Short mmCIF file of C-alpha atoms in Angstrom, two decimals:
data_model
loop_
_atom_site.label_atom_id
_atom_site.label_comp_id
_atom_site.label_asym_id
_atom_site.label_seq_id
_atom_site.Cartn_x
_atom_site.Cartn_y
_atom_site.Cartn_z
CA UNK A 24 9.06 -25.87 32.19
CA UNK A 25 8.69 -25.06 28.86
CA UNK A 26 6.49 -27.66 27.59
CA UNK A 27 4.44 -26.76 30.67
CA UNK A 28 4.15 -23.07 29.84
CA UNK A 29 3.22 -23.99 26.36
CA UNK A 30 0.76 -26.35 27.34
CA UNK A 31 -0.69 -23.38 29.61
CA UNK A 32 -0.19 -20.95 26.54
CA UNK A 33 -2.52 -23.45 24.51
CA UNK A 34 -4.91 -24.36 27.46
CA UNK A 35 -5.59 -20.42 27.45
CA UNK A 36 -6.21 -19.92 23.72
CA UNK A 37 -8.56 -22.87 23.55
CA UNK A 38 -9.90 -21.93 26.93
CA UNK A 39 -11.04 -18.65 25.20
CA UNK A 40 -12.03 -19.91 21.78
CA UNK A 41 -14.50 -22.14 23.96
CA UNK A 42 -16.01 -19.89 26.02
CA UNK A 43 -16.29 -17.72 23.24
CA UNK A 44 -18.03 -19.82 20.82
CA UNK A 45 -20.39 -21.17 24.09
CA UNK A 46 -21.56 -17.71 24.38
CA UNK A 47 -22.33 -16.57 20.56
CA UNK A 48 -23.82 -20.34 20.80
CA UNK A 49 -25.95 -18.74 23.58
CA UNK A 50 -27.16 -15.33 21.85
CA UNK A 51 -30.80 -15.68 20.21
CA UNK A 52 -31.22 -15.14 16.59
CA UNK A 53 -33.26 -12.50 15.09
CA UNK A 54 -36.07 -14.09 13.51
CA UNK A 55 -39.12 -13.73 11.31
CA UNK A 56 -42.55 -12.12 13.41
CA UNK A 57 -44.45 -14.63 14.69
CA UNK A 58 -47.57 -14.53 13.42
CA UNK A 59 -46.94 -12.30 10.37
CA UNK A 60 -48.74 -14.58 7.88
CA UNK A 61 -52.04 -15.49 10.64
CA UNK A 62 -52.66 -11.86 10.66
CA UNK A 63 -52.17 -10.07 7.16
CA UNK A 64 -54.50 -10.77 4.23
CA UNK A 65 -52.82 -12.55 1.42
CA UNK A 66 -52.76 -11.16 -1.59
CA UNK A 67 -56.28 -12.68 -2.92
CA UNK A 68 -58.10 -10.42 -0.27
CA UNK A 69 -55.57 -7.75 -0.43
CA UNK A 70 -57.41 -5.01 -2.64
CA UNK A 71 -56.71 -3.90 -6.05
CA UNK A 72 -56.45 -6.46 -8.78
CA UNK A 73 -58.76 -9.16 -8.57
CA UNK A 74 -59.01 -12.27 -6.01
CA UNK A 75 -60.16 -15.51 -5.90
CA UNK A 76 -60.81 -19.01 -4.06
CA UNK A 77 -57.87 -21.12 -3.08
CA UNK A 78 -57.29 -24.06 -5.39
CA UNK A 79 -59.36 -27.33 -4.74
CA UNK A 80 -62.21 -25.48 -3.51
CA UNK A 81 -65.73 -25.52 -5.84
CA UNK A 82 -65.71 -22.31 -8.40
CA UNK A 83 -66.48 -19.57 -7.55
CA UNK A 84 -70.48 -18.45 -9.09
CA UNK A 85 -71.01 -16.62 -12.15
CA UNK A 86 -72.28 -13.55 -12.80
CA UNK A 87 -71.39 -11.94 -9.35
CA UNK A 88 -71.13 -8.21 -10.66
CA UNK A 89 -69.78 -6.61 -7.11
CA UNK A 90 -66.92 -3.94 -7.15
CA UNK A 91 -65.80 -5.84 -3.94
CA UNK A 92 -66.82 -8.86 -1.76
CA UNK A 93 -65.77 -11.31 0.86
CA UNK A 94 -66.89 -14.90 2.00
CA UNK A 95 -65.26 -15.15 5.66
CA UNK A 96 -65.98 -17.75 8.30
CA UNK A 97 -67.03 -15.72 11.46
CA UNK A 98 -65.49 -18.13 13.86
CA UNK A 99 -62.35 -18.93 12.91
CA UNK A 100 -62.16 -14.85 11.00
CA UNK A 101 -60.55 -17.20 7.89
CA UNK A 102 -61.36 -15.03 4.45
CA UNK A 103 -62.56 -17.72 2.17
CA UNK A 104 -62.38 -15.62 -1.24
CA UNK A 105 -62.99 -12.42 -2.14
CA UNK A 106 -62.79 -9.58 -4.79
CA UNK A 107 -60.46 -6.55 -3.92
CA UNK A 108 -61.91 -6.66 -0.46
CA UNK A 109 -59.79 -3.66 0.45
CA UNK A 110 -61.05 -1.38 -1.97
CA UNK A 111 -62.32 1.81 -0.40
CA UNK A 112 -65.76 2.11 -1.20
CA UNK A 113 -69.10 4.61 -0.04
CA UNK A 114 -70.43 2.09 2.60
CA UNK A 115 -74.20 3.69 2.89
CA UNK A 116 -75.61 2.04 5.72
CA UNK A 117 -73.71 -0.72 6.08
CA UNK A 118 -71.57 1.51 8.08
CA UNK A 119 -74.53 1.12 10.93
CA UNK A 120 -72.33 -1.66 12.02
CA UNK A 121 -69.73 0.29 12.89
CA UNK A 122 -72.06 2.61 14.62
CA UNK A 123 -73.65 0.12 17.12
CA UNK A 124 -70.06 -1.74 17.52
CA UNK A 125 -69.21 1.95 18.65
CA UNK A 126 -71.98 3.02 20.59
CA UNK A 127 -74.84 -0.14 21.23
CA UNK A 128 -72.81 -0.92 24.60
CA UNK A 129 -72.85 2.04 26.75
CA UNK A 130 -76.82 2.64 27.21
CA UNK A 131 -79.37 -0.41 28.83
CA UNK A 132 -82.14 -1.08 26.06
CA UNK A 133 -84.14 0.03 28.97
CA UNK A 134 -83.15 4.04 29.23
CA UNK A 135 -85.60 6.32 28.42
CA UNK A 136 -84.87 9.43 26.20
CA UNK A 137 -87.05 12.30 25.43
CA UNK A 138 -86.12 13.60 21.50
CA UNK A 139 -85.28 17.44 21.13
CA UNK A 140 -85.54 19.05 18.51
CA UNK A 141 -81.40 19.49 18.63
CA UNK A 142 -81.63 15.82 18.63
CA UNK A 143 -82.92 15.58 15.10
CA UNK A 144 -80.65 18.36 13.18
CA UNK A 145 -79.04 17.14 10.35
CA UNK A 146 -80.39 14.56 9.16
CA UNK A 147 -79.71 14.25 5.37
CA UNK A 148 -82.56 14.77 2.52
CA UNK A 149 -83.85 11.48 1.37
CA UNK A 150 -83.13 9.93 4.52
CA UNK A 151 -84.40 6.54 5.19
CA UNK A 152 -86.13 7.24 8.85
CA UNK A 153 -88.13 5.14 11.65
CA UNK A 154 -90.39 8.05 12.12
CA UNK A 155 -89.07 9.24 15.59
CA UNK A 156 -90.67 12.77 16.72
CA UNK A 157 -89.44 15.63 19.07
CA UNK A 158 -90.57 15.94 22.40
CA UNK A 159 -91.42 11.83 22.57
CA UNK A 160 -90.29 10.00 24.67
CA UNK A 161 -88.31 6.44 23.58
CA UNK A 162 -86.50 3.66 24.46
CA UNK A 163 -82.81 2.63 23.75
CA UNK A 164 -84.05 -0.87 22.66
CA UNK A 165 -86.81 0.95 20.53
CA UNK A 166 -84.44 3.34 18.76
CA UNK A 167 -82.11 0.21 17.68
CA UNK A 168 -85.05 -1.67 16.49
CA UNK A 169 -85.31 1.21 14.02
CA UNK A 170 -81.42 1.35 13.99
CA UNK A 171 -81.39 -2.04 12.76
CA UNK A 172 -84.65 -3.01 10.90
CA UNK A 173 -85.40 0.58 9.30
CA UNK A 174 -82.38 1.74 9.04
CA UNK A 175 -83.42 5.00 10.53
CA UNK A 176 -81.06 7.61 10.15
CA UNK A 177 -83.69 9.76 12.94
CA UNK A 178 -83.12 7.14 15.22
CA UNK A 179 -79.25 7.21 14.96
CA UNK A 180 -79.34 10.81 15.39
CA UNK A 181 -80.69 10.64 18.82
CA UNK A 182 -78.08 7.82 19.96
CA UNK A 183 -75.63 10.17 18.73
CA UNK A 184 -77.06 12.82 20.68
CA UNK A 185 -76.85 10.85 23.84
CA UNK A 186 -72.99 9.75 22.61
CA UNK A 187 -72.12 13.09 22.98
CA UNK A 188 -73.18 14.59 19.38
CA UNK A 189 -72.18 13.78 16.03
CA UNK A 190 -68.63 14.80 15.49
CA UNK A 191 -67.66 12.75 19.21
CA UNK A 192 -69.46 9.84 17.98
CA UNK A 193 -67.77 10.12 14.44
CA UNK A 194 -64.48 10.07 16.09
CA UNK A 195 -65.13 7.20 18.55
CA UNK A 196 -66.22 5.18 15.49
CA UNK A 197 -63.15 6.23 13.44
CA UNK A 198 -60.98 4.90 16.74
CA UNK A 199 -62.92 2.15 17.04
CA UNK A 200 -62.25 1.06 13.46
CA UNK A 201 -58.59 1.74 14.00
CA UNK A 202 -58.73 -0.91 16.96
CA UNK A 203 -60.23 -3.25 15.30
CA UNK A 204 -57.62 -3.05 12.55
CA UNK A 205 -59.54 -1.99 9.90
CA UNK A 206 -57.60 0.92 7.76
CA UNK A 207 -59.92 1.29 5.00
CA UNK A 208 -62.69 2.95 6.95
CA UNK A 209 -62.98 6.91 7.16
CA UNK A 210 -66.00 8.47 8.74
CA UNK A 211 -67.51 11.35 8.46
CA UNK A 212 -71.30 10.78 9.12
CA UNK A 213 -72.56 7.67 11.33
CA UNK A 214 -75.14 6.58 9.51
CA UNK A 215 -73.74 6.16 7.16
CA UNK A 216 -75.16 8.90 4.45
CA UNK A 217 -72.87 9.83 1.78
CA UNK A 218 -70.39 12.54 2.78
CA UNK A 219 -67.21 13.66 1.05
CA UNK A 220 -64.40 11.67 2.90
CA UNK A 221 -66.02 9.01 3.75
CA UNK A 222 -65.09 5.22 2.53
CA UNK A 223 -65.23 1.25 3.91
CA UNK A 224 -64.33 -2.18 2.36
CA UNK A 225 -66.03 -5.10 2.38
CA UNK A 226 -63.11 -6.64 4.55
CA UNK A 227 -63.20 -3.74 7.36
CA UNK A 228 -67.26 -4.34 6.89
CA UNK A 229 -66.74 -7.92 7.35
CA UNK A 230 -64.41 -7.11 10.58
CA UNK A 231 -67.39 -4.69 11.88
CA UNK A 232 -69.97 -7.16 11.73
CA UNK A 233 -68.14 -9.72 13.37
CA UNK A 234 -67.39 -7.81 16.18
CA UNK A 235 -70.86 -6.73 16.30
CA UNK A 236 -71.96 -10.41 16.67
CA UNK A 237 -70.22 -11.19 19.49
CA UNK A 238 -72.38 -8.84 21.19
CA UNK A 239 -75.75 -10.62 22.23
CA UNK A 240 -77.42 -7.36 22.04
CA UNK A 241 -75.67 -6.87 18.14
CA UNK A 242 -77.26 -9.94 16.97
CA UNK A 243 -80.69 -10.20 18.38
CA UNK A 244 -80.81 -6.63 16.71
CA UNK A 245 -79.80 -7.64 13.66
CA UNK A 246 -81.71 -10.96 12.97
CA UNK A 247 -85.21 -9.13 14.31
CA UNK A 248 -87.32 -9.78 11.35
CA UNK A 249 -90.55 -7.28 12.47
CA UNK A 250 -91.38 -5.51 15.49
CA UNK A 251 -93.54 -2.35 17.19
CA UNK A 252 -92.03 1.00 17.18
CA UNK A 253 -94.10 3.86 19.05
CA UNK A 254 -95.76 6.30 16.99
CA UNK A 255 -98.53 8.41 17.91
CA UNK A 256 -101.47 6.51 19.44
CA UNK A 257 -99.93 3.79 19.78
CA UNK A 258 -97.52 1.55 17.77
CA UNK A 259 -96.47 0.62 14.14
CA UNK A 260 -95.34 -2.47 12.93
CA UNK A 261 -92.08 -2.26 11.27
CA UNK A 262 -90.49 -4.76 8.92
CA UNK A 263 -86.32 -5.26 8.63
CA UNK A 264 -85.61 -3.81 4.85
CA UNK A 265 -83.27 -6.91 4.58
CA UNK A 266 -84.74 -8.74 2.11
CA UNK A 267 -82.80 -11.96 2.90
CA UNK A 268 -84.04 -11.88 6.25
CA UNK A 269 -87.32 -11.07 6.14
CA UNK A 270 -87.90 -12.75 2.81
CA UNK A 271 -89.83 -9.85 0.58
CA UNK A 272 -89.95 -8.15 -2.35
CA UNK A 273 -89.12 -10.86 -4.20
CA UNK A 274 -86.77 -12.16 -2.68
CA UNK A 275 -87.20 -16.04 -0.19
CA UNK A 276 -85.51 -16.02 2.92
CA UNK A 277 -82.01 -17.12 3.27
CA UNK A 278 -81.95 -20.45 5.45
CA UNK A 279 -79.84 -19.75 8.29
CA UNK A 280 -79.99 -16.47 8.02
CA UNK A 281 -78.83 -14.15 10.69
CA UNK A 282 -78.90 -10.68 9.78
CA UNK A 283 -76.95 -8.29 9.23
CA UNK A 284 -77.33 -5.25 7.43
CA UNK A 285 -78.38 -3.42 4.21
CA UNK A 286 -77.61 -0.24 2.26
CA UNK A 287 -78.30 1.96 -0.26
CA UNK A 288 -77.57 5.68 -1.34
CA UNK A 289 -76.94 6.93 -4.72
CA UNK A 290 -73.07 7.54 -4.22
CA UNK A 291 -72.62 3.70 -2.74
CA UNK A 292 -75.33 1.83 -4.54
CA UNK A 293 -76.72 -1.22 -2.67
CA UNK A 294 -74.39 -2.87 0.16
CA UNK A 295 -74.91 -5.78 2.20
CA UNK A 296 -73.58 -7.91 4.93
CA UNK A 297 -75.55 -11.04 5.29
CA UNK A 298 -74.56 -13.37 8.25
CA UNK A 299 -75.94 -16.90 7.98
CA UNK A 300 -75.59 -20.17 9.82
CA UNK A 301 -75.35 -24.14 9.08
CA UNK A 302 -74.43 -27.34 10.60
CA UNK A 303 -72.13 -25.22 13.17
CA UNK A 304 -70.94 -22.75 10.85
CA UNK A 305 -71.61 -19.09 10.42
CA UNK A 306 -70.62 -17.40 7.77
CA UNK A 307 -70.30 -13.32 6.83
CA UNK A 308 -70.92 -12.74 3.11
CA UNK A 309 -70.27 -8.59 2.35
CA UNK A 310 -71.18 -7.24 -1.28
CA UNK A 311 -70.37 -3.73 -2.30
CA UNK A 312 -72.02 -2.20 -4.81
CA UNK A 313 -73.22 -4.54 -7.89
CA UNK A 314 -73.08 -3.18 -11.39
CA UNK A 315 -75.47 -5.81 -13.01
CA UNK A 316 -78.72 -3.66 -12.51
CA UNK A 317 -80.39 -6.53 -12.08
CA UNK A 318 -83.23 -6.20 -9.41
CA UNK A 319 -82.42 -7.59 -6.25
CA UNK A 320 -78.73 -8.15 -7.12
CA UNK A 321 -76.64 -7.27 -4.36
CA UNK A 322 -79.00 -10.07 -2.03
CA UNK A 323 -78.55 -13.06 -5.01
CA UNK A 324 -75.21 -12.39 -5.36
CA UNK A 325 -74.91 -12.50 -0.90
CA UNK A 326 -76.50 -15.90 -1.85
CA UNK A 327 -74.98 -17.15 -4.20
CA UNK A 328 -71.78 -16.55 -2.25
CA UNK A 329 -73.34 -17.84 1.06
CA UNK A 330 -74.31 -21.28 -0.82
CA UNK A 331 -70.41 -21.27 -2.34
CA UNK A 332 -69.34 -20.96 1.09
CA UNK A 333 -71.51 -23.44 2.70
CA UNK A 334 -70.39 -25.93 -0.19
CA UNK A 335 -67.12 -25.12 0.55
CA UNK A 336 -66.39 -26.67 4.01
CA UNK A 337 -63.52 -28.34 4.41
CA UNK A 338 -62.54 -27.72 1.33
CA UNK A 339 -61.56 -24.19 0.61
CA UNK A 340 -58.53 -23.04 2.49
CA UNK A 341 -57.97 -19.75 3.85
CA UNK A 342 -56.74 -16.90 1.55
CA UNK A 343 -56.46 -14.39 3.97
CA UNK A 344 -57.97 -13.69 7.59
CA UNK A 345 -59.52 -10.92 9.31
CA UNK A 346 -57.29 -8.84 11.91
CA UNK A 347 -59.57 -8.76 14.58
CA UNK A 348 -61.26 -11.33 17.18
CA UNK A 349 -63.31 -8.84 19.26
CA UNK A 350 -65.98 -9.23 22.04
CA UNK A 351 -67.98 -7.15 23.37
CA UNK A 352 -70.95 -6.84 25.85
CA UNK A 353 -74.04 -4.65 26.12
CA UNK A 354 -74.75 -2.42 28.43
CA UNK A 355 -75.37 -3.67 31.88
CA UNK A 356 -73.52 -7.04 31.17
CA UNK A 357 -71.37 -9.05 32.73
CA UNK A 358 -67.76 -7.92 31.95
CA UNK A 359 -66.44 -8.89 28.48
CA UNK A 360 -63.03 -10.13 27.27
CA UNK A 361 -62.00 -7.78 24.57
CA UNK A 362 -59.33 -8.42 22.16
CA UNK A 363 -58.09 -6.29 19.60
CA UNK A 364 -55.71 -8.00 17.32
CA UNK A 365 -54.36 -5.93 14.48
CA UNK A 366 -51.64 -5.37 12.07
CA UNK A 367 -50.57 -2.48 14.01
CA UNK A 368 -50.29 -4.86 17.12
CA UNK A 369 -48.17 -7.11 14.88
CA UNK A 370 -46.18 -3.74 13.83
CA UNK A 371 -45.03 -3.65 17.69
CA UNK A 372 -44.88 -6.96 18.53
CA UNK A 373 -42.49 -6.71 15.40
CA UNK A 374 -40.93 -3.66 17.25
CA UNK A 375 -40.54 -5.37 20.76
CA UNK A 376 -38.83 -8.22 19.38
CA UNK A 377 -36.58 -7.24 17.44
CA UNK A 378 -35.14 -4.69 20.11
CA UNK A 379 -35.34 -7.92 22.87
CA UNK A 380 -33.11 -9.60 19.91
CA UNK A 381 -31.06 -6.35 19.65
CA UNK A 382 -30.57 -6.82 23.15
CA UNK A 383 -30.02 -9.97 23.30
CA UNK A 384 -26.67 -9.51 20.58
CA UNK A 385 -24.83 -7.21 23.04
CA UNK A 386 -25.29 -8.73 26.17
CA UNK A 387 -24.07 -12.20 24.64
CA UNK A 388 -20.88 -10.08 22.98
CA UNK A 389 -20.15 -8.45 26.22
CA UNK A 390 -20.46 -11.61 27.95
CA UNK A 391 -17.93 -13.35 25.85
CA UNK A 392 -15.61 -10.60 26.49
CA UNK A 393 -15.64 -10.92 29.92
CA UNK A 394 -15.13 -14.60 29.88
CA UNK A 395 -12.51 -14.54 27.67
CA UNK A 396 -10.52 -11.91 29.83
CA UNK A 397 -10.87 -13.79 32.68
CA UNK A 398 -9.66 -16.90 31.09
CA UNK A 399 -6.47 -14.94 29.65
CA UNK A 400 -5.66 -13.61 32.85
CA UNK A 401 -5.62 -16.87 35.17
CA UNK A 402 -3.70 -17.98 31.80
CA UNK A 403 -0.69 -15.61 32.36
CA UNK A 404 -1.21 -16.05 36.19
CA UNK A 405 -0.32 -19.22 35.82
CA UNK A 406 2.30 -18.44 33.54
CA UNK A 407 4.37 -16.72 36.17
CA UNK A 408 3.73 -19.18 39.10
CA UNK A 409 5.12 -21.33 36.26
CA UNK A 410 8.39 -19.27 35.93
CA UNK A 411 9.32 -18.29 39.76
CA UNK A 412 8.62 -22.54 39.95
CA UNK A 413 5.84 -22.26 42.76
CA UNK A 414 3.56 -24.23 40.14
CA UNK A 415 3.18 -28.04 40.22
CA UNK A 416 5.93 -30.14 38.80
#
């Protein structure tokens, strides 16, 4: 009898050890964010102190004079190399990007609207401008064409106008930037003049204009070399100012080239993102603001850096990536897929998995417990049948 109670006595301990260890076996462990690394910039396209090209791939050019740049492949949204691509910047009319992102999909190139005179207030001195007029009467498709190829700062003031004004449009942009997970961008006037405030990077200009590409509207836009805006009488031809594209003033037209678009004010000094494409790949080159003085530098530094890129297939590996893969449609379109991927989407991800793990911990202790107790009590159960000898012999 007393072996046998002993035996029981042991058979319980173990009985609990086991189920005990089975269930902390059982309870997930809190790990490291998935994704974490795909989805934050390393430190090469992180801002502030320098950059660079991953080792293996061809140097980098010489002479690029830029306060900040990227070289990004606009499929995969892999940073190639850049130059503190976070560093917040004035954008000048780069920011345009950001604009028709924001705006380009909720009127059909087709709807008709007659300017008021409300419609142009505001518009800063020195303005570049298409040459829209009050009391005309033009089309959405016209007023991008001067959007995109004039970079007409008359014609953004209408779209604004039909948006909802400037300050709703402003805010839509600022949100939109924030979905798209670019947190370098504050704006304060659409089109990009210089205001007090107001700041990009290349990277969150990189983000914009891929985004914007997605959009078959976006691009045909963007890569229209010359076209006929209405003026009085008639029409006038108009010629895109990016020099890359449309191959003036000095400067031969990129092969491949796409679009996308150019700046200038005297805060931001010239800006560019220049989209071009080869042998399947497109690439997004952004330049912010050259210090060289050389004539034409901010579009032979883009091309330099496009050509580095285009070398570099295959060979340079990622140093960073954008945050964003997003689609969008115009206006009247079938319905689009739209994905927002960001850093803040990470943050809760992040957030959501670490309280499923949290979880997770209790509900495996509390388990145990109650396995355990239930083994110690049929233990002492049978301890008793043991002793009054109703238990096998």
């Amino acid at each position: 009898m007393a072996i046998d109670a002993l035996s029981s006595k042991k058979a319980g301990a173990l009985a609990v050890i086991a189920v005990s260890g089975v269930s902390l076996m059982c309870i997930p462990a809190v790990a490291r964010p998935a994704g974490t690394a795909d989805h934050r910039p390393a430190p090469a396209s992180a801002g502030g102190g320098g950059g660079g090209a991953a080792p293996g791939a061809p140097k980098l050019p010489g002479g690029l004079s830029a306060l900040s740049w990227t070289v990004a492949d606009a499929d995969s949204g892999s940073v190639l190399a850049s130059k503190d691509a976070h560093r917040k910047l004035a954008p000048a009319s780069t920011l345009k990007t950001l604009f028709a992102v924001t705006v380009l999909p909720k009127f059909s190139a087709g709807t008709v609207r007659q300017v008021s005179a409300a419609d142009l207030d505001g518009i800063g001195a020195g303005s570049s401008v298409v040459g829209v007029r009050k009391g005309e009467r033009y089309k959405v498709g016209d007023l991008w064409r001067g959007v995109f190829l004039r970079s007409g700062n008359d014609a953004v003031h209408v779209l604004a106008s039909m948006n909802g004004g400037w300050k709703v449009t402003a805010r839509e942009m600022q949100e939109t930037a924030r979905k798209l997970g670019a947190r370098d961008t504050t704006v304060k006037s659409p089109d990009g003049y210089d205001a007090p405030g107001q700041v990009s990077s290349a990277f969150d200009l990189t983000v914009f204009a891929r985004a914007g590409l997605a959009n078959a509207d976006f691009a045909r836009y963007c890569s229209t070399v010359r076209a006929d805006f209405p003026s009085a009488g008639g029409t006038t031809r108009i010629e895109n100012t990016n020099r890359l594209l449309a191959g003036s003033q000095g400067m031969a037209r990129y092969p491949g080239i796409i679009g996308v678009k150019n700046g200038y004010t005297t805060n931001a000094g010239n800006t560019l993102i220049a989209a071009a494409r080869r042998d399947g790949r497109t690439l997004l080159v952004t330049v912010m603001n050259p210090q060289s003085g050389e004539a034409n530098g901010v579009y032979k530094e883009a091309r330099s850096l496009l050509d580095w890129g285009f070398r570099s297939a295959g060979k340079a590996q990622p140093v960073g990536t954008l945050r964003t893969t997003g689609v969008t449609h115009g206006a009247g379109g079938p319905p689009a897929q739209t994905v927002a991927h960001s850093a803040e989407a990470d943050d809760e991800a992040r957030d959501g998995s670490t309280w499923r793990s949290a979880v997770a911990l209790w509900a495996g202790g509390v388990g145990a417990l109650v396995l355990a107790a239930g083994a110690l009590l049929a233990w002492r159960m049978h301890a008793r049948r043991d002793s009054s000898g109703g238990g096998p012999s």
